[in-house]
Short mmCIF file of N, CA, C and O in Angstrom, two decimals:
data_model
loop_
_atom_site.label_atom_id
_atom_site.label_comp_id
_atom_site.label_asym_id
_atom_site.label_seq_id
_atom_site.Cartn_x
_atom_site.Cartn_y
_atom_site.Cartn_z
N MET A 1 -3.62 -27.19 12.51
CA MET A 1 -4.05 -25.74 12.49
C MET A 1 -2.88 -24.87 12.06
O MET A 1 -1.77 -25.06 12.62
N PRO A 2 -3.00 -24.06 11.04
CA PRO A 2 -1.88 -23.25 10.58
C PRO A 2 -1.43 -22.24 11.67
O PRO A 2 -2.18 -21.76 12.43
N GLN A 3 -0.16 -22.03 11.57
CA GLN A 3 0.52 -21.11 12.55
C GLN A 3 0.23 -19.59 12.06
O GLN A 3 0.30 -19.45 10.77
N PRO A 4 0.05 -18.70 12.93
CA PRO A 4 -0.09 -17.28 12.46
C PRO A 4 1.28 -16.83 11.95
O PRO A 4 2.27 -17.25 12.40
N THR A 5 1.22 -16.01 10.83
CA THR A 5 2.40 -15.58 10.32
C THR A 5 2.65 -14.12 10.70
O THR A 5 1.75 -13.38 10.88
N GLN A 6 3.86 -13.76 10.74
CA GLN A 6 4.27 -12.36 10.98
C GLN A 6 4.36 -11.65 9.70
O GLN A 6 4.65 -12.19 8.66
N PRO A 7 4.08 -10.30 9.77
CA PRO A 7 4.09 -9.57 8.48
C PRO A 7 5.58 -9.58 7.97
O PRO A 7 6.51 -9.52 8.79
N ASN A 8 5.71 -9.60 6.73
CA ASN A 8 7.00 -9.56 6.05
C ASN A 8 7.52 -8.17 5.99
O ASN A 8 7.00 -7.33 5.28
N THR A 9 8.62 -7.90 6.82
CA THR A 9 9.04 -6.56 6.82
C THR A 9 10.44 -6.49 6.10
O THR A 9 11.06 -5.47 6.16
N HIS A 10 10.78 -7.56 5.42
CA HIS A 10 12.04 -7.57 4.69
C HIS A 10 11.86 -6.72 3.42
O HIS A 10 10.90 -6.75 2.76
N ASP A 11 12.87 -5.97 3.16
CA ASP A 11 12.91 -5.00 1.98
C ASP A 11 14.15 -5.14 1.24
O ASP A 11 15.18 -4.91 1.93
N GLU A 12 14.12 -5.34 -0.01
CA GLU A 12 15.43 -5.44 -0.74
C GLU A 12 16.17 -4.17 -0.79
O GLU A 12 17.36 -4.08 -0.93
N ALA A 13 15.43 -3.00 -0.76
CA ALA A 13 16.10 -1.72 -0.96
C ALA A 13 16.67 -1.22 0.35
O ALA A 13 17.57 -0.41 0.35
N VAL A 14 16.32 -1.86 1.48
CA VAL A 14 16.80 -1.48 2.81
C VAL A 14 17.61 -2.59 3.33
O VAL A 14 17.09 -3.71 3.29
N PRO A 15 18.84 -2.39 3.77
CA PRO A 15 19.57 -3.57 4.35
C PRO A 15 18.77 -4.21 5.42
O PRO A 15 18.07 -3.69 6.24
N SER A 16 18.93 -5.63 5.47
CA SER A 16 18.14 -6.41 6.43
C SER A 16 18.49 -6.05 7.82
O SER A 16 17.66 -6.37 8.79
N SER A 17 19.61 -5.44 8.07
CA SER A 17 20.04 -5.08 9.37
C SER A 17 19.20 -3.94 9.93
O SER A 17 19.26 -3.65 11.18
N ARG A 18 18.56 -3.20 9.08
CA ARG A 18 17.82 -2.00 9.47
C ARG A 18 16.36 -2.33 9.61
O ARG A 18 15.66 -2.74 8.68
N ARG A 19 15.84 -2.19 10.85
CA ARG A 19 14.42 -2.38 11.08
C ARG A 19 13.69 -1.09 11.17
O ARG A 19 14.43 -0.06 11.37
N PRO A 20 12.37 -1.07 10.97
CA PRO A 20 11.68 0.20 11.07
C PRO A 20 11.89 0.85 12.45
O PRO A 20 12.07 0.15 13.46
N GLY A 21 12.04 2.17 12.48
CA GLY A 21 12.31 2.85 13.73
C GLY A 21 13.83 2.94 14.06
O GLY A 21 14.15 3.57 15.05
N ARG A 22 14.66 2.47 13.24
CA ARG A 22 16.09 2.53 13.44
C ARG A 22 16.65 3.65 12.56
O ARG A 22 16.13 3.94 11.44
N ALA A 23 17.78 4.18 13.02
CA ALA A 23 18.45 5.33 12.21
C ALA A 23 18.94 4.78 10.91
O ALA A 23 19.29 3.71 10.68
N PHE A 24 18.82 5.76 9.95
CA PHE A 24 19.28 5.45 8.58
C PHE A 24 20.79 5.30 8.54
O PHE A 24 21.38 4.44 7.85
N GLU A 25 21.52 6.15 9.28
CA GLU A 25 23.00 6.24 9.14
C GLU A 25 23.62 5.13 10.10
O GLU A 25 24.71 4.79 9.82
N ASP A 26 23.04 4.80 11.20
CA ASP A 26 23.57 3.80 12.04
C ASP A 26 22.42 2.96 12.62
O ASP A 26 21.71 3.32 13.46
N HIS A 27 22.28 1.79 12.07
CA HIS A 27 21.17 0.88 12.27
C HIS A 27 21.09 0.37 13.77
O HIS A 27 20.13 -0.22 14.13
N GLN A 28 22.15 0.65 14.51
CA GLN A 28 22.17 0.21 15.94
C GLN A 28 21.49 1.18 16.79
O GLN A 28 21.16 0.94 17.85
N LYS A 29 21.26 2.42 16.30
CA LYS A 29 20.66 3.48 17.06
C LYS A 29 19.25 3.78 16.59
O LYS A 29 18.88 3.43 15.46
N PRO A 30 18.45 4.29 17.54
CA PRO A 30 17.04 4.55 17.14
C PRO A 30 16.86 5.72 16.20
O PRO A 30 17.73 6.60 16.24
N LEU A 31 15.87 5.71 15.32
CA LEU A 31 15.60 6.78 14.47
C LEU A 31 15.48 8.12 15.23
O LEU A 31 14.76 8.09 16.23
N GLY A 32 16.16 9.09 14.83
CA GLY A 32 16.06 10.41 15.46
C GLY A 32 16.77 10.58 16.80
O GLY A 32 16.68 11.61 17.43
N HIS A 33 17.63 9.61 17.10
CA HIS A 33 18.42 9.68 18.30
C HIS A 33 19.16 11.00 18.50
O HIS A 33 19.27 11.57 19.57
N HIS A 34 19.73 11.43 17.34
CA HIS A 34 20.56 12.66 17.36
C HIS A 34 19.69 13.89 17.72
O HIS A 34 20.25 14.91 18.30
N LEU A 35 18.45 13.93 17.40
CA LEU A 35 17.54 15.00 17.78
C LEU A 35 17.13 15.05 19.26
O LEU A 35 16.94 16.12 19.80
N VAL A 36 17.14 13.92 19.90
CA VAL A 36 16.61 13.84 21.26
C VAL A 36 17.87 13.86 22.20
O VAL A 36 17.89 14.58 23.17
N GLU A 37 18.88 13.02 21.87
CA GLU A 37 20.08 12.83 22.71
C GLU A 37 21.23 13.67 22.42
O GLU A 37 22.07 13.91 23.29
N GLY A 38 21.28 14.23 21.19
CA GLY A 38 22.53 14.86 20.80
C GLY A 38 22.71 16.24 21.17
O GLY A 38 23.77 16.93 20.96
N ALA A 39 21.71 16.92 21.76
CA ALA A 39 21.78 18.33 22.08
C ALA A 39 22.71 18.41 23.31
O ALA A 39 22.61 17.62 24.20
N ALA A 40 23.54 19.50 23.35
CA ALA A 40 24.40 19.76 24.54
C ALA A 40 23.51 20.09 25.69
O ALA A 40 22.44 20.71 25.55
N PRO A 41 23.85 19.55 26.92
CA PRO A 41 23.04 19.84 28.06
C PRO A 41 22.86 21.36 28.30
O PRO A 41 23.74 22.17 28.11
N GLY A 42 21.58 21.65 28.47
CA GLY A 42 21.23 23.03 28.66
C GLY A 42 20.98 23.87 27.38
O GLY A 42 20.57 25.04 27.38
N SER A 43 21.32 23.26 26.24
CA SER A 43 21.14 23.96 24.96
C SER A 43 19.73 24.04 24.48
O SER A 43 19.37 24.94 23.72
N LEU A 44 18.85 23.06 24.92
CA LEU A 44 17.43 23.05 24.56
C LEU A 44 16.67 23.00 25.87
O LEU A 44 17.03 22.35 26.80
N SER A 45 15.47 23.67 25.80
CA SER A 45 14.63 23.56 26.95
C SER A 45 14.06 22.16 27.08
O SER A 45 13.97 21.45 26.16
N PRO A 46 13.67 21.73 28.34
CA PRO A 46 13.15 20.44 28.48
C PRO A 46 11.81 20.27 27.61
O PRO A 46 11.62 19.15 27.17
N GLN A 47 11.06 21.35 27.41
CA GLN A 47 9.86 21.19 26.62
C GLN A 47 10.20 20.90 25.15
O GLN A 47 9.53 20.04 24.49
N ILE A 48 11.20 21.49 24.63
CA ILE A 48 11.64 21.13 23.19
C ILE A 48 12.12 19.74 23.15
O ILE A 48 11.78 19.05 22.14
N VAL A 49 12.93 19.27 24.07
CA VAL A 49 13.34 17.84 24.01
C VAL A 49 12.20 16.93 24.16
O VAL A 49 12.08 15.95 23.44
N ALA A 50 11.23 17.26 25.06
CA ALA A 50 10.07 16.38 25.17
C ALA A 50 9.22 16.40 23.79
O ALA A 50 8.79 15.35 23.40
N ASP A 51 9.03 17.54 23.19
CA ASP A 51 8.35 17.61 21.96
C ASP A 51 9.07 16.85 20.86
O ASP A 51 8.40 16.16 20.12
N ARG A 52 10.37 16.96 20.82
CA ARG A 52 11.11 16.15 19.80
C ARG A 52 10.95 14.72 20.10
O ARG A 52 10.77 13.95 19.10
N ALA A 53 10.93 14.29 21.38
CA ALA A 53 10.84 12.84 21.56
C ALA A 53 9.44 12.38 21.11
O ALA A 53 9.32 11.24 20.63
N LYS A 54 8.40 13.17 21.25
CA LYS A 54 7.02 12.77 20.82
C LYS A 54 7.05 12.68 19.31
O LYS A 54 6.46 11.69 18.81
N ALA A 55 7.59 13.64 18.64
CA ALA A 55 7.52 13.65 17.26
C ALA A 55 8.38 12.48 16.63
O ALA A 55 7.94 11.83 15.68
N VAL A 56 9.52 12.25 17.25
CA VAL A 56 10.36 11.15 16.73
C VAL A 56 9.63 9.84 17.04
O VAL A 56 9.71 8.95 16.18
N SER A 57 8.95 9.69 18.10
CA SER A 57 8.21 8.48 18.48
C SER A 57 7.13 8.25 17.36
O SER A 57 6.88 7.09 16.90
N VAL A 58 6.44 9.35 16.89
CA VAL A 58 5.44 9.23 15.89
C VAL A 58 6.07 8.73 14.64
O VAL A 58 5.55 7.80 13.93
N LEU A 59 7.18 9.34 14.26
CA LEU A 59 7.86 8.94 13.07
C LEU A 59 8.35 7.50 13.05
O LEU A 59 8.22 6.81 11.98
N ARG A 60 8.81 7.03 14.08
CA ARG A 60 9.22 5.57 14.31
C ARG A 60 8.07 4.66 13.96
O ARG A 60 8.14 3.72 13.28
N LYS A 61 6.90 4.95 14.67
CA LYS A 61 5.75 4.17 14.52
C LYS A 61 5.16 4.28 13.12
O LYS A 61 4.73 3.26 12.56
N ALA A 62 5.08 5.40 12.57
CA ALA A 62 4.57 5.60 11.18
C ALA A 62 5.44 4.90 10.19
O ALA A 62 4.86 4.33 9.24
N GLU A 63 6.73 4.94 10.36
CA GLU A 63 7.60 4.21 9.48
C GLU A 63 7.23 2.68 9.49
O GLU A 63 7.27 1.96 8.53
N GLU A 64 7.11 2.17 10.68
CA GLU A 64 6.73 0.76 10.90
C GLU A 64 5.42 0.47 10.16
O GLU A 64 5.34 -0.48 9.45
N PHE A 65 4.39 1.34 10.41
CA PHE A 65 3.11 1.04 9.66
C PHE A 65 3.39 1.06 8.16
O PHE A 65 2.85 0.22 7.46
N MET A 66 4.00 2.07 7.55
CA MET A 66 4.18 2.16 6.18
C MET A 66 5.04 1.02 5.68
O MET A 66 4.84 0.54 4.48
N ARG A 67 6.01 0.56 6.40
CA ARG A 67 6.86 -0.52 5.95
C ARG A 67 6.11 -1.82 5.83
O ARG A 67 6.45 -2.70 4.97
N THR A 68 5.15 -2.05 6.63
CA THR A 68 4.32 -3.21 6.60
C THR A 68 3.00 -2.96 5.72
O THR A 68 2.13 -3.76 5.80
N ASP A 69 3.00 -1.86 5.02
CA ASP A 69 1.84 -1.51 4.16
C ASP A 69 0.53 -1.40 4.91
O ASP A 69 -0.48 -1.83 4.38
N ASN A 70 0.60 -0.83 6.02
CA ASN A 70 -0.59 -0.70 6.87
C ASN A 70 -0.73 0.67 7.37
O ASN A 70 -0.54 0.95 8.63
N PRO A 71 -0.98 1.70 6.68
CA PRO A 71 -1.29 1.68 5.19
C PRO A 71 -0.02 1.77 4.34
O PRO A 71 0.95 2.42 4.85
N ALA A 72 -0.06 1.39 3.11
CA ALA A 72 1.03 1.62 2.17
C ALA A 72 1.22 3.10 1.90
O ALA A 72 0.26 3.80 1.70
N PRO A 73 2.45 3.59 1.75
CA PRO A 73 2.65 5.01 1.56
C PRO A 73 2.57 5.42 0.14
O PRO A 73 3.42 6.12 -0.39
N THR A 74 1.56 5.05 -0.55
CA THR A 74 1.40 5.23 -1.99
C THR A 74 0.78 6.57 -2.37
O THR A 74 0.95 7.02 -3.53
N THR A 75 0.17 7.28 -1.42
CA THR A 75 -0.45 8.54 -1.69
C THR A 75 -0.13 9.46 -0.46
O THR A 75 0.09 8.90 0.63
N PRO A 76 -0.28 10.79 -0.71
CA PRO A 76 -0.09 11.63 0.53
C PRO A 76 -1.20 11.33 1.62
O PRO A 76 -0.88 11.52 2.76
N GLU A 77 -2.34 10.98 1.16
CA GLU A 77 -3.38 10.67 2.20
C GLU A 77 -3.08 9.46 2.97
O GLU A 77 -3.32 9.41 4.20
N ARG A 78 -2.48 8.48 2.35
CA ARG A 78 -2.08 7.24 3.11
C ARG A 78 -0.94 7.59 4.10
O ARG A 78 -0.84 7.00 5.13
N VAL A 79 0.00 8.37 3.59
CA VAL A 79 1.08 8.82 4.54
C VAL A 79 0.50 9.52 5.74
O VAL A 79 0.90 9.28 6.86
N GLU A 80 -0.44 10.42 5.46
CA GLU A 80 -1.09 11.19 6.53
C GLU A 80 -1.84 10.22 7.51
O GLU A 80 -1.78 10.41 8.72
N ARG A 81 -2.43 9.28 6.94
CA ARG A 81 -3.12 8.21 7.82
C ARG A 81 -2.14 7.42 8.63
O ARG A 81 -2.44 7.21 9.76
N ALA A 82 -0.94 7.12 8.11
CA ALA A 82 0.05 6.43 8.87
C ALA A 82 0.50 7.31 10.01
O ALA A 82 0.66 6.86 11.20
N LEU A 83 0.72 8.62 9.76
CA LEU A 83 1.11 9.53 10.77
C LEU A 83 0.02 9.68 11.84
O LEU A 83 0.29 9.69 13.06
N GLU A 84 -1.24 9.72 11.38
CA GLU A 84 -2.43 9.82 12.34
C GLU A 84 -2.42 8.58 13.24
O GLU A 84 -2.59 8.70 14.48
N LEU A 85 -2.36 7.45 12.66
CA LEU A 85 -2.34 6.17 13.50
C LEU A 85 -1.20 6.13 14.46
O LEU A 85 -1.33 5.78 15.62
N ALA A 86 -0.04 6.56 14.02
CA ALA A 86 1.11 6.59 14.87
C ALA A 86 0.97 7.64 15.96
O ALA A 86 1.35 7.31 17.06
N ALA A 87 0.51 8.76 15.60
CA ALA A 87 0.31 9.77 16.73
C ALA A 87 -0.68 9.22 17.74
O ALA A 87 -0.39 9.48 18.91
N GLY A 88 -1.75 8.61 17.34
CA GLY A 88 -2.70 7.96 18.34
C GLY A 88 -1.93 6.97 19.17
O GLY A 88 -2.21 6.95 20.41
N ARG A 89 -1.12 6.13 18.65
CA ARG A 89 -0.39 5.18 19.47
C ARG A 89 0.47 5.81 20.43
O ARG A 89 0.72 5.38 21.52
N VAL A 90 1.10 6.98 20.10
CA VAL A 90 2.07 7.67 20.97
C VAL A 90 1.30 8.55 21.99
O VAL A 90 1.83 8.85 23.02
N GLY A 91 0.04 8.89 21.70
CA GLY A 91 -0.76 9.70 22.63
C GLY A 91 -0.71 11.13 22.36
O GLY A 91 -0.99 11.95 23.27
N VAL A 92 -0.42 11.51 21.10
CA VAL A 92 -0.55 12.92 20.75
C VAL A 92 -1.56 12.96 19.53
O VAL A 92 -1.77 12.09 18.90
N THR A 93 -2.16 14.18 19.43
CA THR A 93 -2.99 14.40 18.28
C THR A 93 -2.13 14.66 17.07
O THR A 93 -1.00 15.19 17.13
N LEU A 94 -2.79 14.48 15.91
CA LEU A 94 -1.99 14.68 14.65
C LEU A 94 -1.71 16.13 14.57
O LEU A 94 -0.65 16.52 14.06
N ALA A 95 -2.58 17.02 14.98
CA ALA A 95 -2.42 18.46 14.88
C ALA A 95 -1.26 18.90 15.82
O ALA A 95 -0.40 19.64 15.32
N ASP A 96 -1.16 18.28 16.96
CA ASP A 96 0.08 18.62 17.83
C ASP A 96 1.28 18.07 17.20
O ASP A 96 2.29 18.79 17.31
N TYR A 97 1.25 16.89 16.59
CA TYR A 97 2.49 16.42 15.93
C TYR A 97 2.91 17.41 14.86
O TYR A 97 4.10 17.66 14.78
N HIS A 98 1.99 17.83 14.00
CA HIS A 98 2.30 18.68 12.89
C HIS A 98 2.87 20.01 13.49
O HIS A 98 3.80 20.60 12.83
N ALA A 99 2.27 20.51 14.49
CA ALA A 99 2.71 21.74 15.08
C ALA A 99 4.21 21.70 15.60
O ALA A 99 5.02 22.55 15.39
N ILE A 100 4.51 20.57 16.18
CA ILE A 100 5.87 20.32 16.66
C ILE A 100 6.81 20.25 15.51
O ILE A 100 7.86 20.91 15.56
N VAL A 101 6.47 19.57 14.47
CA VAL A 101 7.34 19.33 13.37
C VAL A 101 7.53 20.65 12.58
O VAL A 101 8.70 21.02 12.21
N ARG A 102 6.48 21.49 12.43
CA ARG A 102 6.61 22.72 11.73
C ARG A 102 7.60 23.72 12.43
O ARG A 102 8.16 24.52 11.75
N ARG A 103 7.70 23.66 13.81
CA ARG A 103 8.60 24.51 14.50
C ARG A 103 10.07 24.09 14.52
O ARG A 103 10.85 24.90 14.93
N ASP A 104 10.31 22.91 13.99
CA ASP A 104 11.64 22.35 14.12
C ASP A 104 12.17 21.88 12.78
O ASP A 104 11.75 20.85 12.29
N PRO A 105 13.07 22.63 12.17
CA PRO A 105 13.54 22.24 10.84
C PRO A 105 14.23 20.89 10.78
O PRO A 105 14.15 20.14 9.81
N GLU A 106 14.87 20.45 11.93
CA GLU A 106 15.47 19.15 11.90
C GLU A 106 14.43 17.99 11.93
O GLU A 106 14.61 17.00 11.24
N LEU A 107 13.36 18.20 12.66
CA LEU A 107 12.32 17.24 12.60
C LEU A 107 11.62 17.20 11.20
O LEU A 107 11.29 16.16 10.71
N THR A 108 11.47 18.41 10.60
CA THR A 108 10.88 18.52 9.28
C THR A 108 11.75 17.64 8.27
O THR A 108 11.21 16.95 7.43
N GLU A 109 13.08 17.83 8.37
CA GLU A 109 13.89 17.07 7.50
C GLU A 109 13.81 15.58 7.81
O GLU A 109 13.77 14.79 6.81
N LEU A 110 13.75 15.21 9.00
CA LEU A 110 13.59 13.76 9.37
C LEU A 110 12.30 13.20 8.80
O LEU A 110 12.32 12.07 8.23
N GLU A 111 11.28 13.91 8.93
CA GLU A 111 9.96 13.45 8.43
C GLU A 111 10.09 13.26 6.94
O GLU A 111 9.60 12.30 6.36
N ARG A 112 10.61 14.24 6.16
CA ARG A 112 10.82 14.08 4.76
C ARG A 112 11.60 12.90 4.43
O ARG A 112 11.22 12.20 3.47
N GLU A 113 12.62 12.60 5.13
CA GLU A 113 13.47 11.39 4.84
C GLU A 113 12.70 10.15 5.15
O GLU A 113 12.74 9.23 4.23
N VAL A 114 11.97 10.06 6.20
CA VAL A 114 11.09 8.81 6.41
C VAL A 114 10.15 8.64 5.38
O VAL A 114 10.05 7.50 4.81
N ILE A 115 9.43 9.70 5.00
CA ILE A 115 8.42 9.54 3.91
C ILE A 115 9.10 9.18 2.61
O ILE A 115 8.58 8.34 1.89
N ALA A 116 10.19 9.87 2.26
CA ALA A 116 10.77 9.55 0.96
C ALA A 116 11.31 8.16 0.87
O ALA A 116 11.11 7.48 -0.19
N ARG A 117 11.96 7.68 2.01
CA ARG A 117 12.38 6.28 1.99
C ARG A 117 11.22 5.32 1.88
O ARG A 117 11.36 4.26 1.25
N SER A 118 10.14 5.62 2.53
CA SER A 118 8.91 4.78 2.47
C SER A 118 8.45 4.72 0.99
O SER A 118 8.00 3.71 0.55
N HIS A 119 8.38 5.92 0.41
CA HIS A 119 7.86 5.93 -1.04
C HIS A 119 8.82 5.17 -1.90
O HIS A 119 8.36 4.42 -2.82
N HIS A 120 10.15 5.37 -1.70
CA HIS A 120 11.17 4.68 -2.54
C HIS A 120 10.96 3.15 -2.49
O HIS A 120 11.24 2.51 -3.48
N ARG A 121 10.59 2.63 -1.35
CA ARG A 121 10.42 1.22 -1.12
C ARG A 121 9.30 0.67 -2.11
O ARG A 121 9.27 -0.49 -2.49
N HIS A 122 8.36 1.50 -2.38
CA HIS A 122 7.18 1.07 -3.23
C HIS A 122 7.51 1.35 -4.64
O HIS A 122 7.52 1.77 -5.52
#
């Protein structure tokens, strides 16, 4: 009986030490760690930190989906589908995710980077 295979997540354009959901600049840290953990104590409201954590979680999962071509990030519609699937996994609606990202320029930039790197891989 054949053994089930794991999806191939190896990518020539991305160092093998970087897995989906890991930071681009430091592969040992999670993606978006600086947005959630890097704020000085008291500089952001707990709600903003919680919203950032939700959005970063969606981006981590969406990147994983796109990296395994489930769906492949070949069109804006497929990218949106990956975000929708990821939001569902995290427990937020896609509309809530977009509202959080629109209010936060740093999250907007992180989203652009995740999507651009996913497109570049294809």
